Coordinates of C-alpha atoms in Angstrom, one line a residue:
M1 CA 28.3 -27.1 -10.8
K2 CA 27.8 -24.7 -7.5
K3 CA 24.6 -24.8 -6.2
F4 CA 21.7 -21.8 -7.1
D5 CA 20.9 -22.3 -3.5
N6 CA 16.8 -21.9 -4.8
D7 CA 14.5 -24.4 -6.5
W8 CA 16.5 -24.9 -9.7
D9 CA 18.9 -27.2 -8.0
E10 CA 16.2 -30.0 -7.1
I11 CA 14.8 -29.4 -10.9
I12 CA 18.0 -29.9 -12.6
K13 CA 19.7 -32.6 -10.7
D14 CA 18.7 -35.3 -13.2
E15 CA 19.2 -33.2 -16.1
I16 CA 23.2 -32.6 -15.3
K17 CA 23.5 -36.5 -15.2
E18 CA 22.5 -36.8 -19.0
E19 CA 25.6 -38.3 -21.4
Y20 CA 25.1 -34.9 -23.3
Y21 CA 25.3 -32.8 -20.3
L22 CA 28.7 -34.7 -19.2
E23 CA 30.2 -34.1 -22.9
L24 CA 29.2 -30.4 -22.8
R25 CA 31.4 -30.0 -19.0
K26 CA 34.1 -32.0 -20.5
F27 CA 34.2 -29.5 -24.0
L28 CA 33.4 -26.3 -21.7
K29 CA 36.9 -27.7 -19.4
V30 CA 38.9 -27.4 -22.5
E31 CA 37.5 -24.4 -24.0
Y32 CA 37.6 -22.2 -20.8
Y33 CA 41.8 -23.6 -20.4
T34 CA 42.7 -23.0 -24.1
K35 CA 40.4 -19.7 -25.1
T36 CA 38.8 -17.1 -23.9
I37 CA 35.2 -17.9 -23.6
Y38 CA 32.4 -15.7 -22.0
P39 CA 30.5 -15.0 -19.2
P40 CA 33.2 -16.0 -16.6
M41 CA 32.6 -19.8 -15.5
D42 CA 31.2 -19.0 -12.3
E43 CA 28.8 -16.3 -13.9
I44 CA 27.3 -19.1 -16.4
F45 CA 24.1 -19.8 -14.6
N46 CA 23.6 -16.2 -13.0
A47 CA 19.9 -16.4 -15.0
L48 CA 18.7 -19.1 -12.8
M49 CA 20.7 -17.6 -9.8
H50 CA 18.6 -15.0 -9.4
T51 CA 15.4 -15.8 -10.9
P52 CA 14.2 -19.1 -8.6
F53 CA 11.7 -21.1 -10.8
E54 CA 8.8 -20.5 -8.3
K55 CA 9.0 -16.8 -8.8
V56 CA 9.4 -16.8 -12.9
R57 CA 6.2 -14.4 -15.0
V58 CA 8.4 -14.0 -17.8
V59 CA 11.5 -15.3 -20.0
I60 CA 13.4 -13.3 -22.4
L61 CA 15.1 -15.8 -24.6
G62 CA 17.7 -14.9 -26.2
Q63 CA 20.5 -16.3 -28.8
D64 CA 24.0 -16.6 -26.8
P65 CA 26.0 -14.5 -24.7
Y66 CA 28.0 -11.1 -26.0
I67 CA 30.8 -11.5 -27.1
N68 CA 33.1 -9.0 -26.2
E69 CA 35.1 -8.6 -23.3
G70 CA 33.5 -7.4 -20.1
E71 CA 29.9 -7.4 -21.4
A72 CA 28.7 -10.8 -21.0
H73 CA 27.6 -12.2 -17.4
G74 CA 24.9 -14.9 -17.7
M75 CA 22.2 -12.9 -18.2
A76 CA 20.3 -12.5 -21.7
F77 CA 21.1 -9.2 -23.1
S78 CA 22.4 -7.9 -19.7
V79 CA 25.4 -6.6 -19.2
G80 CA 27.7 -5.7 -16.2
V81 CA 26.7 -2.2 -14.5
N82 CA 29.8 -0.8 -15.7
A83 CA 30.3 -2.3 -19.6
Q84 CA 29.2 0.1 -22.3
I85 CA 25.3 -0.9 -23.8
P86 CA 25.6 -3.1 -26.8
P87 CA 23.6 -2.2 -29.7
S88 CA 20.9 -5.0 -29.4
L89 CA 20.1 -3.8 -25.6
K90 CA 20.3 0.0 -26.9
N91 CA 17.3 -1.4 -29.2
I92 CA 15.3 -2.8 -26.4
F93 CA 15.8 0.4 -24.5
K94 CA 14.6 2.6 -27.3
E95 CA 11.4 0.2 -27.5
L96 CA 10.8 0.7 -23.9
Q97 CA 11.0 4.4 -23.8
T98 CA 8.5 4.5 -26.9
D99 CA 6.5 1.4 -25.6
I100 CA 5.8 2.3 -21.8
D101 CA 7.9 5.8 -21.6
C102 CA 11.2 4.5 -19.5
Y103 CA 14.0 6.7 -19.9
I104 CA 16.8 5.5 -21.3
P105 CA 19.2 4.3 -18.8
N106 CA 23.1 4.9 -18.9
N107 CA 23.8 1.2 -18.2
G108 CA 22.5 -2.1 -19.5
H109 CA 22.8 -4.2 -16.1
L110 CA 19.6 -5.8 -15.7
V111 CA 19.5 -7.6 -12.3
K112 CA 16.9 -5.9 -11.6
W113 CA 14.3 -7.8 -13.9
A114 CA 15.5 -10.9 -13.0
N115 CA 14.6 -9.9 -8.9
Q116 CA 11.2 -9.1 -10.2
G117 CA 10.4 -13.0 -12.0
V118 CA 12.1 -12.0 -15.7
L119 CA 14.1 -15.0 -16.4
L120 CA 16.7 -13.7 -18.9
L121 CA 17.8 -17.1 -20.7
N122 CA 20.1 -17.5 -23.9
T123 CA 19.8 -20.6 -25.8
V124 CA 23.3 -21.3 -25.5
L125 CA 25.1 -20.1 -22.4
T126 CA 28.7 -19.6 -23.4
V127 CA 30.5 -18.1 -26.4
E128 CA 34.0 -17.9 -27.3
A129 CA 35.2 -14.4 -27.9
R130 CA 34.7 -12.5 -30.8
K131 CA 33.0 -15.7 -32.2
S132 CA 29.0 -15.6 -31.9
K133 CA 27.5 -19.2 -32.2
S134 CA 30.3 -20.8 -31.4
H135 CA 29.2 -23.1 -28.7
A136 CA 26.0 -24.0 -31.0
K137 CA 25.3 -27.5 -31.1
K138 CA 27.6 -28.7 -28.1
G139 CA 24.5 -29.7 -25.8
W140 CA 23.5 -26.5 -24.4
E141 CA 20.2 -26.1 -26.5
N142 CA 19.3 -29.6 -25.0
F143 CA 19.5 -27.7 -21.4
T144 CA 17.7 -25.2 -22.6
T145 CA 15.1 -27.2 -23.7
F146 CA 15.0 -29.0 -20.5
I147 CA 14.5 -25.3 -18.9
I148 CA 11.7 -24.8 -21.3
K149 CA 10.0 -27.9 -20.7
E150 CA 10.1 -27.4 -17.4
L151 CA 8.9 -23.7 -17.3
N152 CA 5.3 -25.0 -19.4
K153 CA 4.3 -27.2 -16.4
K154 CA 3.9 -24.0 -14.5
S155 CA 0.6 -23.8 -13.0
D156 CA 1.2 -19.8 -12.6
P157 CA 0.9 -18.1 -16.0
V158 CA 4.2 -17.0 -18.1
V159 CA 5.0 -14.7 -20.8
F160 CA 7.6 -16.1 -23.0
L161 CA 9.4 -13.2 -25.1
L162 CA 11.0 -15.1 -28.2
W163 CA 12.9 -12.9 -29.8
G164 CA 15.0 -13.8 -33.3
R165 CA 14.9 -17.6 -34.8
D166 CA 17.0 -19.3 -32.4
A167 CA 14.9 -18.1 -29.6
Q168 CA 11.4 -19.0 -31.4
S169 CA 12.4 -22.5 -32.3
K170 CA 11.4 -22.9 -28.7
A171 CA 8.0 -22.1 -29.4
E172 CA 6.6 -25.5 -29.7
L173 CA 8.0 -26.4 -26.1
I174 CA 5.3 -23.9 -24.8
T175 CA 1.9 -26.1 -24.7
N176 CA 0.4 -25.0 -21.6
P177 CA -3.0 -22.6 -22.3
K178 CA -2.3 -20.8 -19.3
H179 CA 1.0 -19.5 -20.8
E180 CA 1.3 -16.6 -23.7
I181 CA 4.1 -16.2 -25.8
L182 CA 5.1 -12.8 -27.5
M183 CA 7.2 -13.6 -30.8
A184 CA 9.4 -10.0 -32.3
T185 CA 12.9 -10.0 -34.9
H186 CA 15.7 -9.9 -32.9
P187 CA 16.5 -6.5 -31.7
S188 CA 19.7 -6.3 -33.0
P189 CA 20.6 -3.8 -35.5
L190 CA 21.4 -6.5 -37.9
A191 CA 17.7 -6.9 -38.2
G192 CA 17.0 -3.7 -39.7
G193 CA 14.7 -2.1 -37.1
K194 CA 12.2 -4.6 -37.3
F195 CA 12.2 -5.1 -33.6
F196 CA 10.6 -1.8 -32.8
G197 CA 6.9 -1.6 -32.7
C198 CA 6.5 -5.2 -30.9
K199 CA 5.1 -3.3 -27.9
H200 CA 6.0 -6.6 -25.7
F201 CA 6.8 -4.3 -22.5
S202 CA 3.1 -3.3 -22.5
K203 CA 1.6 -7.0 -23.2
T204 CA 3.7 -8.3 -21.1
N205 CA 2.5 -6.3 -18.4
Q206 CA -1.6 -6.5 -19.2
F207 CA -1.5 -9.9 -20.0
L208 CA -0.4 -10.2 -15.8
Q209 CA -2.5 -7.8 -14.4
E210 CA -4.9 -9.3 -16.3
K211 CA -4.3 -12.9 -14.6
G212 CA -3.7 -10.8 -11.3
F213 CA -0.1 -10.7 -10.8
Q214 CA 1.8 -7.6 -10.6
P215 CA 3.1 -5.8 -13.3
I216 CA 7.3 -6.1 -14.1
D217 CA 8.7 -2.6 -13.1
W218 CA 11.2 -2.2 -16.4
Q219 CA 12.7 1.3 -15.6
I220 CA 16.3 0.5 -14.9
E221 CA 17.5 3.5 -13.2
N222 CA 20.9 5.1 -14.0
K223 CA 24.0 4.2 -12.4
R224 CA 25.4 6.6 -10.2

């Protein structure tokens, strides 16, 4: 595993020595060598690299990476700047528009959110091409449970946005009363539009401001 060059390096240094994680690494070596796996190996941990533990103010918890070429780059719901916007992210942008009047951008690159302290974390960090949840129950759930438990220890308040059943299964890990938990249906069109109207973006900013923190600038700008 390459270094993150931030405080996550120290936090996870013992966890990546655990037996389950060593087995996960063996599994992934074979998978990446024999199949098409997303995201690229050097982008698996982009969420942690872009959002240091100390700076986390919001956690958006997804399921697993996008399954089509050129989309997944290690951040939940985000895609590369030149990729087509997937249906789930289109729905997120629609909710942003109705909730806080953001215009719908022409790209789905969410690094701007990550740089403001929004940890874009999936419960499973890799996937085989065109096979959703193909890397479930291989060890990633243990690792992301550890991450959530560490975030639960933070003394500063964090807003956890849990979208869909996989994300909501982590809710029991968030026991610190300083934190806020907001749950909604997954933004996928397969959920029948039940995500719309959750108002998680305005609720997040209201909570942060009430606690004395800067709100998140949710607007993703158009690429040139």
